[in-house]
Coordinates of C-alpha atoms in Angstrom, one line a residue:
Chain A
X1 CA 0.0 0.0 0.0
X2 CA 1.5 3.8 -1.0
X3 CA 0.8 6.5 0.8
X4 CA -0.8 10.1 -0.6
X5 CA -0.7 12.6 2.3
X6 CA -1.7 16.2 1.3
X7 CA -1.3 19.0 3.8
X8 CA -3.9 21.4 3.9
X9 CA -7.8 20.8 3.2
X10 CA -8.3 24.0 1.9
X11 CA -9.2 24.5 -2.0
X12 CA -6.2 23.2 -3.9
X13 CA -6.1 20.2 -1.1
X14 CA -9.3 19.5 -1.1
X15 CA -9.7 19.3 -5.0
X16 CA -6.6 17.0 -5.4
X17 CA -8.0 14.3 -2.5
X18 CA -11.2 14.4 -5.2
X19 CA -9.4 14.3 -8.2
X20 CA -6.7 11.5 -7.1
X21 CA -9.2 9.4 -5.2
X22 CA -11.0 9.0 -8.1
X23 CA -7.5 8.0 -10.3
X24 CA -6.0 5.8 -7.8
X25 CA -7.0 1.9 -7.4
X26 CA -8.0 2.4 -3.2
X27 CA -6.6 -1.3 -3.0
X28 CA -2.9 0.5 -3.9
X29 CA -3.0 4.1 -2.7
X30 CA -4.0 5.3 1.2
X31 CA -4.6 9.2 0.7
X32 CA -4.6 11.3 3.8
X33 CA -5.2 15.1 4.3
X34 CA -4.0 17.1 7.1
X35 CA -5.4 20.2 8.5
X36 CA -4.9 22.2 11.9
X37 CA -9.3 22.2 12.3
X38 CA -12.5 21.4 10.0
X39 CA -13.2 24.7 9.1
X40 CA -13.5 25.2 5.1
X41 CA -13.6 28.6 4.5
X42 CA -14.7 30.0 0.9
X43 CA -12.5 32.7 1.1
X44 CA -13.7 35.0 -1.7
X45 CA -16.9 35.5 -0.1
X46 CA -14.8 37.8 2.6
X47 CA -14.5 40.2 0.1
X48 CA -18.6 40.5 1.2
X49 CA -19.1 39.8 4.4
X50 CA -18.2 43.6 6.1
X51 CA -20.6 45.2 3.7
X52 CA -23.4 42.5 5.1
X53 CA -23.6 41.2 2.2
X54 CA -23.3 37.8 3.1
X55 CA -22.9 36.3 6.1
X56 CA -20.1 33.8 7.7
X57 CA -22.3 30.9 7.6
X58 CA -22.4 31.0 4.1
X59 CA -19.0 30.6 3.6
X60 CA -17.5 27.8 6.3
X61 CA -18.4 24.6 6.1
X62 CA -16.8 21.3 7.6
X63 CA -13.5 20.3 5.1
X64 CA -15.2 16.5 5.6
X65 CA -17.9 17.2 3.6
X66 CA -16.2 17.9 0.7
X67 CA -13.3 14.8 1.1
X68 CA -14.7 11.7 -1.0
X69 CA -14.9 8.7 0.8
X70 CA -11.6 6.3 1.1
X71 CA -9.5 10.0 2.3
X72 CA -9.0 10.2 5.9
X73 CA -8.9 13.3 7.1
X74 CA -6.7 13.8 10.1
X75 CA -7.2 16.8 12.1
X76 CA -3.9 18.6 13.9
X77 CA -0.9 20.6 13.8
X78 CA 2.0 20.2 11.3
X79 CA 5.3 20.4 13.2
X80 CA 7.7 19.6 10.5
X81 CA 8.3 17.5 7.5
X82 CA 11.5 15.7 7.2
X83 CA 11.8 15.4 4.0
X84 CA 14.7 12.7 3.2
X85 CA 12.9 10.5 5.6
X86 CA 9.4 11.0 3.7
X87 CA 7.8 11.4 7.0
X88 CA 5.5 14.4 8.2
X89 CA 5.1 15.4 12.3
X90 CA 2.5 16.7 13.9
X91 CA 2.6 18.8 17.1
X92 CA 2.3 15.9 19.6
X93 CA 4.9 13.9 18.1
X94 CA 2.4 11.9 15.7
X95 CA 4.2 10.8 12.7
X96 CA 2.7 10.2 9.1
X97 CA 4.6 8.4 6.3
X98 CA 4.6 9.2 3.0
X99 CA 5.3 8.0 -0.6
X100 CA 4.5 11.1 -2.0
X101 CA 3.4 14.8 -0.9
X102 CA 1.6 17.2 -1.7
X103 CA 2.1 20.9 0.3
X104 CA -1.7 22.5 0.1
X105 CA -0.9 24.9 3.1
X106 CA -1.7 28.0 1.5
X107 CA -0.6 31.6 2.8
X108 CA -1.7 34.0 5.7
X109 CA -1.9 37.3 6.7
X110 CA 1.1 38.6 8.4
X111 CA 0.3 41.2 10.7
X112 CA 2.9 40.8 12.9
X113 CA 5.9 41.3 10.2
X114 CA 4.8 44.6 9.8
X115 CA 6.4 46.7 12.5
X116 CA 3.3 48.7 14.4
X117 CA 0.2 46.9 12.6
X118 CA -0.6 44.6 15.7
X119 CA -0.7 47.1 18.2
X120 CA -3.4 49.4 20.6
X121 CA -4.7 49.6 17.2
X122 CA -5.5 46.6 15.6
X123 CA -8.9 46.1 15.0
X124 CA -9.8 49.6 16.4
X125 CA -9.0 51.2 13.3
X126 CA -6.3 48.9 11.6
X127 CA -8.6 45.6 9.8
X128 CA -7.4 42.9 7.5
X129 CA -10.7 41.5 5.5
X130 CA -8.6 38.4 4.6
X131 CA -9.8 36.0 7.6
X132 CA -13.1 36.0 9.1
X133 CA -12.4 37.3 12.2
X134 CA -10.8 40.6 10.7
X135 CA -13.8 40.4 8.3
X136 CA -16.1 40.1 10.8
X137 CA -14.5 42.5 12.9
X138 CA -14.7 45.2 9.9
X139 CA -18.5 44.8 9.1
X140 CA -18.7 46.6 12.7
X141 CA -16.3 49.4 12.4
X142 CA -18.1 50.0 9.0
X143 CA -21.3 50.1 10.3
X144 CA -20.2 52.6 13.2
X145 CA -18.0 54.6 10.8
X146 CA -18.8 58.3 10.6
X147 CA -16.8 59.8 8.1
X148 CA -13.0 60.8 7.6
X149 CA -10.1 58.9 5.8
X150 CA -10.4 55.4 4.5
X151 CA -6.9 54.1 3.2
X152 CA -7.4 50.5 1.5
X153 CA -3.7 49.2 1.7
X154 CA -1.8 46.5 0.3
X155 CA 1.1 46.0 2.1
X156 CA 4.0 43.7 -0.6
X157 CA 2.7 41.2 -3.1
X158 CA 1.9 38.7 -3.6
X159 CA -1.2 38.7 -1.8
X160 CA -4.7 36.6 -2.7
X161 CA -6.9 37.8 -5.0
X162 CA -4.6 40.9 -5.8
X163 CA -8.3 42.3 -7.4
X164 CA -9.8 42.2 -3.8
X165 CA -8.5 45.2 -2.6
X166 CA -9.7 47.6 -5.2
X167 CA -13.4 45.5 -5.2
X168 CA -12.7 46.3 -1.4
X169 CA -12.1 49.8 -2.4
X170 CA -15.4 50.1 -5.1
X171 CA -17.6 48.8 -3.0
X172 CA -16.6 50.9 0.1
X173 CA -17.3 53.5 -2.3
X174 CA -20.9 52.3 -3.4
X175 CA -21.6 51.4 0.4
X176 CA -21.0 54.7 1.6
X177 CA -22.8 56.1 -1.3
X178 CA -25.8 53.8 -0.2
X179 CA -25.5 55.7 3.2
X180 CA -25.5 58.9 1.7
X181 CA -22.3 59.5 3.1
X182 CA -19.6 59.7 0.5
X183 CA -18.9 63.1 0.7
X184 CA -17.9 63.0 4.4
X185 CA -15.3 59.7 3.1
X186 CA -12.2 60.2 1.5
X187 CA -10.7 57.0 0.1
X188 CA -7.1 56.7 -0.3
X189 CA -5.9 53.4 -2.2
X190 CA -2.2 52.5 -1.1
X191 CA -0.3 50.1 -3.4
X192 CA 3.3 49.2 -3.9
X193 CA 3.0 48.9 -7.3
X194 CA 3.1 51.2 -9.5
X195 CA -0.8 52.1 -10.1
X196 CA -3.7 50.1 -8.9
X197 CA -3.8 48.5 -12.4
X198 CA -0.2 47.8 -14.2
X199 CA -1.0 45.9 -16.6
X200 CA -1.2 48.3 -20.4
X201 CA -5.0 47.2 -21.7
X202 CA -6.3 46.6 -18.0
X203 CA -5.0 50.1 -17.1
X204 CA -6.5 51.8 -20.5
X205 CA -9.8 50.1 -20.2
X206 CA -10.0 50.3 -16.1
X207 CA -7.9 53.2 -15.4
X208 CA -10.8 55.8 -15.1
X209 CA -13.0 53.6 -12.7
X210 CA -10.7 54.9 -9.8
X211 CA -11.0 58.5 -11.3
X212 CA -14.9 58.2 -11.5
X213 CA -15.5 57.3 -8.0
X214 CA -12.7 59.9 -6.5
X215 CA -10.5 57.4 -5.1
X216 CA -6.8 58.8 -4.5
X217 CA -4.5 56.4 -5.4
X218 CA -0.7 56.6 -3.8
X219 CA 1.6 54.5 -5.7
X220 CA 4.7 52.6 -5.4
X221 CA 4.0 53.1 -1.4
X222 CA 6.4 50.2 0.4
X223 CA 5.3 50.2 3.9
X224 CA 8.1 50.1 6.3
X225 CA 6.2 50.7 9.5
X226 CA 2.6 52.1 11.2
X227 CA 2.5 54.5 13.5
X228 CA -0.2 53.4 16.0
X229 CA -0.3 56.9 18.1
X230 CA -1.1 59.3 14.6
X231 CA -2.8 56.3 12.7
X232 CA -0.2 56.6 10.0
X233 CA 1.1 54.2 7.6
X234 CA 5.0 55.4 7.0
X235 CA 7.0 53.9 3.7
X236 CA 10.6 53.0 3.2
X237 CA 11.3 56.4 1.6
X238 CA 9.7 58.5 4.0
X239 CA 6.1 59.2 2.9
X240 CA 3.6 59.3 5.3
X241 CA -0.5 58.3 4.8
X242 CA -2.7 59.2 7.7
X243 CA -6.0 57.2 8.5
X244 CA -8.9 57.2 10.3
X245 CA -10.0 53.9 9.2
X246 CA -7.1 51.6 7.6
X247 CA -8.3 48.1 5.9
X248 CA -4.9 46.7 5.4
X249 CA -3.6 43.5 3.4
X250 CA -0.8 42.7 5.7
X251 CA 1.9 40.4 4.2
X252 CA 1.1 36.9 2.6
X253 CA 3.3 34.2 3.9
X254 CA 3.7 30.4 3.5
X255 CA 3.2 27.9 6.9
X256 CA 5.8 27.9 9.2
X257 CA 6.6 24.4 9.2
X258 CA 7.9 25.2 5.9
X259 CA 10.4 26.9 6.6
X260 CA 11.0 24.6 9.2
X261 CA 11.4 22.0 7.0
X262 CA 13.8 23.7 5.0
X263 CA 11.4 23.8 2.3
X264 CA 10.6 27.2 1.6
X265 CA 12.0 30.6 0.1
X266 CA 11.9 33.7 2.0
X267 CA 8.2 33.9 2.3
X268 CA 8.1 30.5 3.4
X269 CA 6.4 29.7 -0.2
X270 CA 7.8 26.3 -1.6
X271 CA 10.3 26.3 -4.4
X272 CA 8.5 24.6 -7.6
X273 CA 8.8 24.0 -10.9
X274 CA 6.2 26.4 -12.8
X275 CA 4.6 24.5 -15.1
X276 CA 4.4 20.8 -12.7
X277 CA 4.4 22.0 -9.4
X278 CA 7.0 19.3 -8.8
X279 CA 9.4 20.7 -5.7
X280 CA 12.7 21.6 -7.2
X281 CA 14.3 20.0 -4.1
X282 CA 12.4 16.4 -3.9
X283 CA 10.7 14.6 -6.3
X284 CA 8.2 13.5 -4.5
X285 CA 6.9 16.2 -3.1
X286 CA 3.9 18.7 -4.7
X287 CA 3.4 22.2 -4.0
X288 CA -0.6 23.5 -5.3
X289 CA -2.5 26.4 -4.3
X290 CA -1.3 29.4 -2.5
X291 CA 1.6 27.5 -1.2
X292 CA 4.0 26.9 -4.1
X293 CA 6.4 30.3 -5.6
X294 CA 4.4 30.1 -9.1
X295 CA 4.4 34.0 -10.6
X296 CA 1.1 34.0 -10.8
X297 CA -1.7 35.4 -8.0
X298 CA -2.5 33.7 -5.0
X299 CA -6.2 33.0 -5.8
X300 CA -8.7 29.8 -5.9
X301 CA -8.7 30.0 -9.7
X302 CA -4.8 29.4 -10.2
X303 CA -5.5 26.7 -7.5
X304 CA -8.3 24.8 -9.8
X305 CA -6.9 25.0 -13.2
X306 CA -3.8 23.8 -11.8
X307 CA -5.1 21.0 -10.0
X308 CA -6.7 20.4 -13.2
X309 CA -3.1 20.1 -15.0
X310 CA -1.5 18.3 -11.8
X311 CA -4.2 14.7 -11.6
X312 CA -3.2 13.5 -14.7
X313 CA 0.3 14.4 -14.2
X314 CA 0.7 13.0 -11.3
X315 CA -0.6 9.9 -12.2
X316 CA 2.3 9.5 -14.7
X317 CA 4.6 10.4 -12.3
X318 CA 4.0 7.7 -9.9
X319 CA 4.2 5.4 -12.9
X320 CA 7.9 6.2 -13.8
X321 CA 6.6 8.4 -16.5
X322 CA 7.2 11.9 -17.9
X323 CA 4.5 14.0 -16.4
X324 CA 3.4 15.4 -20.6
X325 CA 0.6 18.4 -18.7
X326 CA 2.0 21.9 -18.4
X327 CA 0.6 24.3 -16.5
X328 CA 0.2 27.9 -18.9
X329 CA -0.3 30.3 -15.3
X330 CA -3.9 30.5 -16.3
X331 CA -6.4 32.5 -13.8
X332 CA -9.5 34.2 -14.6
X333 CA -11.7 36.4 -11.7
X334 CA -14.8 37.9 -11.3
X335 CA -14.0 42.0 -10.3
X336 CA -16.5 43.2 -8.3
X337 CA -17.3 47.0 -9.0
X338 CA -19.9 47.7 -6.7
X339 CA -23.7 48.5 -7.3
X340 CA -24.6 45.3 -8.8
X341 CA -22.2 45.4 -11.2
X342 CA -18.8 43.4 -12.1
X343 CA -15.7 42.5 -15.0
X344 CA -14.3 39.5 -15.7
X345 CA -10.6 39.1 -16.7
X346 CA -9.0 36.2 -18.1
X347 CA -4.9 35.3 -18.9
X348 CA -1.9 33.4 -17.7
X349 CA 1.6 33.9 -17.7
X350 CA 2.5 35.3 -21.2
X351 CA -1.1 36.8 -21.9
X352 CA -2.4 39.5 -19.9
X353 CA -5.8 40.4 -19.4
X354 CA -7.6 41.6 -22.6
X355 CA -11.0 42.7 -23.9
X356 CA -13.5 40.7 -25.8
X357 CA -15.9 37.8 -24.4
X358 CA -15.5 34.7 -22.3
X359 CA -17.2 31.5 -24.0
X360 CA -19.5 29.9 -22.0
X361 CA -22.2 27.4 -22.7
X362 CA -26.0 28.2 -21.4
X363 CA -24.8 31.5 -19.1
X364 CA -22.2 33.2 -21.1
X365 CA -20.7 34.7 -23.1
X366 CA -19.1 37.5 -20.4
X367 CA -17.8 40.3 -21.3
X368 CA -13.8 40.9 -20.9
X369 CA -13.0 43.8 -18.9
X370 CA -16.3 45.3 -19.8
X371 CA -18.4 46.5 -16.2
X372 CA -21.7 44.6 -16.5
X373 CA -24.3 42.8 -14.5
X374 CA -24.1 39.7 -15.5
X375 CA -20.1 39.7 -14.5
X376 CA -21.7 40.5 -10.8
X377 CA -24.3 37.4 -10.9
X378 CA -21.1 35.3 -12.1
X379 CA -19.5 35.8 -9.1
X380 CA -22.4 35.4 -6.6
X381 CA -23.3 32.4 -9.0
X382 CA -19.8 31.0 -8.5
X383 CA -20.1 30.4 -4.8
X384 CA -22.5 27.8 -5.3
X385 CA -20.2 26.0 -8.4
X386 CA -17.6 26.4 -5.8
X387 CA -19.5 23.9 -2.8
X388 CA -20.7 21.7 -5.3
X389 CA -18.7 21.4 -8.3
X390 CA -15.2 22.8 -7.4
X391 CA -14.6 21.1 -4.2
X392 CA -15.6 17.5 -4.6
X393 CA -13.9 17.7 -8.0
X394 CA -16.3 17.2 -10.2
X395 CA -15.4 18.2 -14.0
X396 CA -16.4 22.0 -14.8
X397 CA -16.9 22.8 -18.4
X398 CA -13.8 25.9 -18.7
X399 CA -10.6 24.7 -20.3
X400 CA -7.7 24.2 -17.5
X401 CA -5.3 26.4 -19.9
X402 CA -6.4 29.5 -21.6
X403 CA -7.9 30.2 -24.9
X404 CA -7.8 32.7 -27.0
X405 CA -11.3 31.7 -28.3
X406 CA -13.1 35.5 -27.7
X407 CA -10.8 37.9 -27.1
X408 CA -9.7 40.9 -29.2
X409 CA -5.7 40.8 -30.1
X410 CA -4.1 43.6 -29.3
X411 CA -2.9 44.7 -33.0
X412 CA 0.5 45.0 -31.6
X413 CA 2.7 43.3 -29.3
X414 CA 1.9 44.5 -26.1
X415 CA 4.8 46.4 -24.9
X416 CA 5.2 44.7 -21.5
Chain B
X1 CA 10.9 44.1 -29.3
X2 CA 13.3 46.4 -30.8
X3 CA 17.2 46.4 -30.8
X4 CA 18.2 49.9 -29.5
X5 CA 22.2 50.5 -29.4
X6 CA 23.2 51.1 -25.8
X7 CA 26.5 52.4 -25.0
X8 CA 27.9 50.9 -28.8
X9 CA 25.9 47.8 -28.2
X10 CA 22.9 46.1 -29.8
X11 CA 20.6 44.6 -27.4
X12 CA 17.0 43.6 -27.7
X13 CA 14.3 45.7 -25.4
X14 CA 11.4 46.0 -24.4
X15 CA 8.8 49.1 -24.7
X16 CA 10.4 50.8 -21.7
X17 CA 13.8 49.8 -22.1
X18 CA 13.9 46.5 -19.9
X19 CA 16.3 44.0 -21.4
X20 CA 15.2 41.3 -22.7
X21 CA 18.0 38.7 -23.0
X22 CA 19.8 37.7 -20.0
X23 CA 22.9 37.1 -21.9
X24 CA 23.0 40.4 -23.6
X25 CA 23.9 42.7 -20.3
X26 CA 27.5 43.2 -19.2
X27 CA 29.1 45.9 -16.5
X28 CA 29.7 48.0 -18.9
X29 CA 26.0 48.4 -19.8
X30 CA 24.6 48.6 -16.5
X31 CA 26.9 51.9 -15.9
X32 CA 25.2 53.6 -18.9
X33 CA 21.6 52.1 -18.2
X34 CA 22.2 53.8 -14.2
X35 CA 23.8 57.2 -16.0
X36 CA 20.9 57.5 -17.9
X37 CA 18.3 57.4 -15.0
X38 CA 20.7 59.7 -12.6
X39 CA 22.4 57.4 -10.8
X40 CA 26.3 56.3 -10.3
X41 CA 26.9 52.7 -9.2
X42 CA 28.8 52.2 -6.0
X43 CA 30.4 48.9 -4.3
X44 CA 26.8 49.7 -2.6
X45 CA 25.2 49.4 -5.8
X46 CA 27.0 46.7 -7.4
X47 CA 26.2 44.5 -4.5
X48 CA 22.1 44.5 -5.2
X49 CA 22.7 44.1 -9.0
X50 CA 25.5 41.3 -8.4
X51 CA 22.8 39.8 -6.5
X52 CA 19.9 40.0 -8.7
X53 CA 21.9 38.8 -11.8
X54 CA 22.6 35.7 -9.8
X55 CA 19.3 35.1 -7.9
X56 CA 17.8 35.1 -11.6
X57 CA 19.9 33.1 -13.0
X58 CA 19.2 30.1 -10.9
X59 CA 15.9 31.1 -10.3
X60 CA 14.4 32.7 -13.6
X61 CA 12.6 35.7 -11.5
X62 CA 13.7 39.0 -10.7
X63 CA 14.0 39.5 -7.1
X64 CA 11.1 41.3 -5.0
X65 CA 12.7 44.1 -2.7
X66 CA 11.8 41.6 0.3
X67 CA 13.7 38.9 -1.4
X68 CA 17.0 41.1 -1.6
X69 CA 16.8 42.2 2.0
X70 CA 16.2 38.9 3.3
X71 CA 18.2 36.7 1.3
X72 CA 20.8 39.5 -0.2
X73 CA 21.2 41.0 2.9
X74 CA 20.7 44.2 1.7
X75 CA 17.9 46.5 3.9
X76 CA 15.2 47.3 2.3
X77 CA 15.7 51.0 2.9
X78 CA 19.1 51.1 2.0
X79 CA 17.6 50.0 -1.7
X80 CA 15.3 52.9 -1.2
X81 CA 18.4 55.4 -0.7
X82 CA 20.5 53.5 -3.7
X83 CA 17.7 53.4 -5.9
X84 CA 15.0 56.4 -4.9
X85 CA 12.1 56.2 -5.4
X86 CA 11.2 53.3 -7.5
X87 CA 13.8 50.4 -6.3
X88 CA 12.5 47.3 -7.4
X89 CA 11.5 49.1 -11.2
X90 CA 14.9 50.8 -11.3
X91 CA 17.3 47.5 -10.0
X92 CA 15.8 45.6 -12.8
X93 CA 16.1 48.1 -15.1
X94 CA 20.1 48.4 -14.7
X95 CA 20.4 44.7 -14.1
X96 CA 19.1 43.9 -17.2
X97 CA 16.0 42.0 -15.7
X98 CA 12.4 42.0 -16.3
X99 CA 10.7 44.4 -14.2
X100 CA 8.8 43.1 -11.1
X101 CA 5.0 43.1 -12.2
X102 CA 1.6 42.9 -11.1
X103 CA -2.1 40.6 -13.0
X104 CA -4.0 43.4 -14.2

């Protein structure tokens, strides 16, 4: 009997438990998933929950529900994995061998490597939206919010969903316009890249949706510290952003048994190759999800259409075979806009986003970086494909790499 | 892609000037590539673009400021003072790297 042991139930864990059950004989291959509780969390629907939009319930549900029978799921802490002798420890001391490994740990918010962000001031006026407490925590200070300076802050990349903030930042904007209060808000949006889009169509098409709604944005802004006393966000060179109300993406880091393992790069993201997700170290160890050092975001949708890529390379690789599927860096997202309305944008590694329609039998076409209803339905729509469809692995009908199918060529190369 | 002539040199760029092929940079370009942005490489300097070229060329990115600090060595604010203003843009720029980027 082999052994499968995937760390992390989350989306990209959960989806390769589905996927492999199905492709390996149960009388050969024992596959186990570790996670530190049984709390699945559909972590786009965050982006919602302070504007009351939805509520938690929605979006956590028990990780067993969504694990096919013949996986065990074994609930606990990961103290280390030692790699060379294919053996993973939990806090406790409980040891789980392994033939092969799959790292499906994800990233979280680091408040705490951000000098001054946990401090007299966290969750009084400084809130992450990225976990359900600091979501949850945020729909209150919303709610009791009377006006003054709203700073949506990301603090380095890569972060998940690096959309989310600006959705964060339009539907602030259309929730306070809701409340007939925009004109006692200010929104500042703090990024440390270069404009809140960066890519050349994106920014042509999208670049007046910040102007429209009279959202400051303060660019290339690397925060080196807060200062708690004057609720200010101060930068490596100097600039200083005050707040009243700071919604902060504090940095995105890899587990800590990770880098504890000696498995990890500086952000405790595992070393991989791009296109196999095959460690660069061991060969029989995986990094999916939010976990591995792709270049691409850290988001659900790079996490499905790789897993997608990854079963049936996986299943040559335990045969001794060339894994023949290569990943392309595809993502696509739904971008909320606020007031009902959303985008979609669709690319990968060598294609950035571009204009035109998505193909889609029944629902679609969408529209490409066009602002539209039916792009907002999309995404409330998606939550439900997600429990249902995603999750328990079952086949959904979009191509794992992208297509060109739909969208407008830009007559020229795109000077990137 | 065009080939602009850089200090006597053909080399293949991009629309802002990035270099595209890792092969195509030497010192002597990266002197004339920081010269034409304002600034003069130092021991300081060379030390962050030493370190980009090789962290590339084993791992096929360009460095993120964080990456330089932590593994480099380098603080992230003394990047700031070496290269104001826009570090990570302006390293990659004179190391002959793509520039760091963002999805949309």
């Amino acid at each position: 009997m082999q052994r499968l042991l995937i760390l992390g139930g989350g989306t990209a864990g959960t989806m390769v438990a589905g996927k492999l059950r199905r492709r390996l004989d149960p009388a050969d291959w024992q596959i186990t998933v570790v996670d530190h509780d049984d709390d699945h969390l559909y972590q786009p629907g965050l982006l919602f929950l302070p504007f009351g939009d939805i509520q938690a319930q929605q979006i956590v549900k028990p990780r067993k529900r969504f694990l096919p029978d013949g996986v065990d799921l074994v609930i606990g802490e990961i103290a280390r994995v030692d790699a060379d002798a294919c053996t993973a420890v939990l806090a406790g001391g409980r040891e789980l061998r392994y033939d092969q490994l799959v790292i499906a740990t994800g990233v979280s918010p680091r408040p705490d490597q951000t000098p001054g962000m946990l401090g007299p001031q966290w969750r009084r006026s400084i809130f992450d939206f990225f976990t359900l407490d600091g979501a949850t925590a945020l729909k209150a200070a919303l709610k009791g919010f009377d006006g003054g300076r709203l700073v949506v802050h990301v603090t380095d990349m890569p972060i998940k969903c690096p959309v989310a903030p600006l959705e964060f930042t339009f539907l602030a904007d259309a929730y306070f316009r809701g409340r007939g209060m925009r004109n006692r808000v200010e929104i500042v949006f703090v990024t440390p890249l270069p404009g809140a889009f960066t890519k050349p169509i994106a920014a042509e098409r999208l670049g007046t949706m910040l102007d429209d709604r009279e959202i400051v944005v303060e660019p290339d802004f690397l925060v080196e510290r807060i200062d708690a006393d004057h609720k200010t966000l101060i930068s490596y060179d100097e600039r200083e952003v005050p707040f009243d109300l700071l919604v902060t993406v504090p940095l995105n880091m890899g587990a800590d048994f990770v880098a504890r393992s000696g498995l990890g790069d500086e952000l405790n993201l595992v070393p991989v190759d791009k296109h196999t997700f095959l460690s660069t170290q061991y060969d029989n160890i995986f990094a999916l999800g939010d976990a591995n050092n792709i270049p691409t975001s850290k988001a659900g949708s790079v996490a499905h259409f790789s897993v997608e890529v990854f079963a049936d390379n996986f299943v040559q690789h335990i045969a001794g075979k060339p894994m023949t599927g290569s990943f392309d860096g595809h993502a696509n997202c739904f971008i909320e806009s606020g007031n009902g309305k959303g985008l979609l944008i669709d690319f990968n590694y060598d294609t950035e986003p571009l204009t035109g329609t998505y193909p889609l039998p029944i629902v679609g076409p969408f529209g490409l970086l066009k602002e539209n209803a039916r792009n907002h339905w999309g995404k409330l729509a998606f939550r439900w494909i997600y429990w249902h469809l995603l999750l328990p692995g079952r086949r959904i009908p979009l191509p794992a790499n992208m297509s060109m199918a739909g969208k407008h060529q830009p007559v020229k190369e795109p000077q990137s | 892609m065009t080939v602009a002539t850089i200090a006597g040199t053909p080399v293949h760029v991009d629309g802002e000037g990035f270099l595209t092929e890792y092969d195509e940079w030497t010192e002597a370009l990266a002197q004339h590539l920081a010269a034409g942005i304002g600034i003069e490489l130092t021991d300081a300097h060379w030390k962050a673009l030493r370190f980009l070229r090789d962290d590339f060329r084993t791992r096929g990115e360009t460095a993120t400021l964080r990456r330089v600090s932590t593994v480099g060595g380098i603080p992230i604010k003394e990047l700031f003072a070496l290269f104001p203003g826009k570090p990570a843009k302006k390293m990659a720029y004179i190391a002959g790297l793509p520039k760091p980027h963002g999805c949309v």
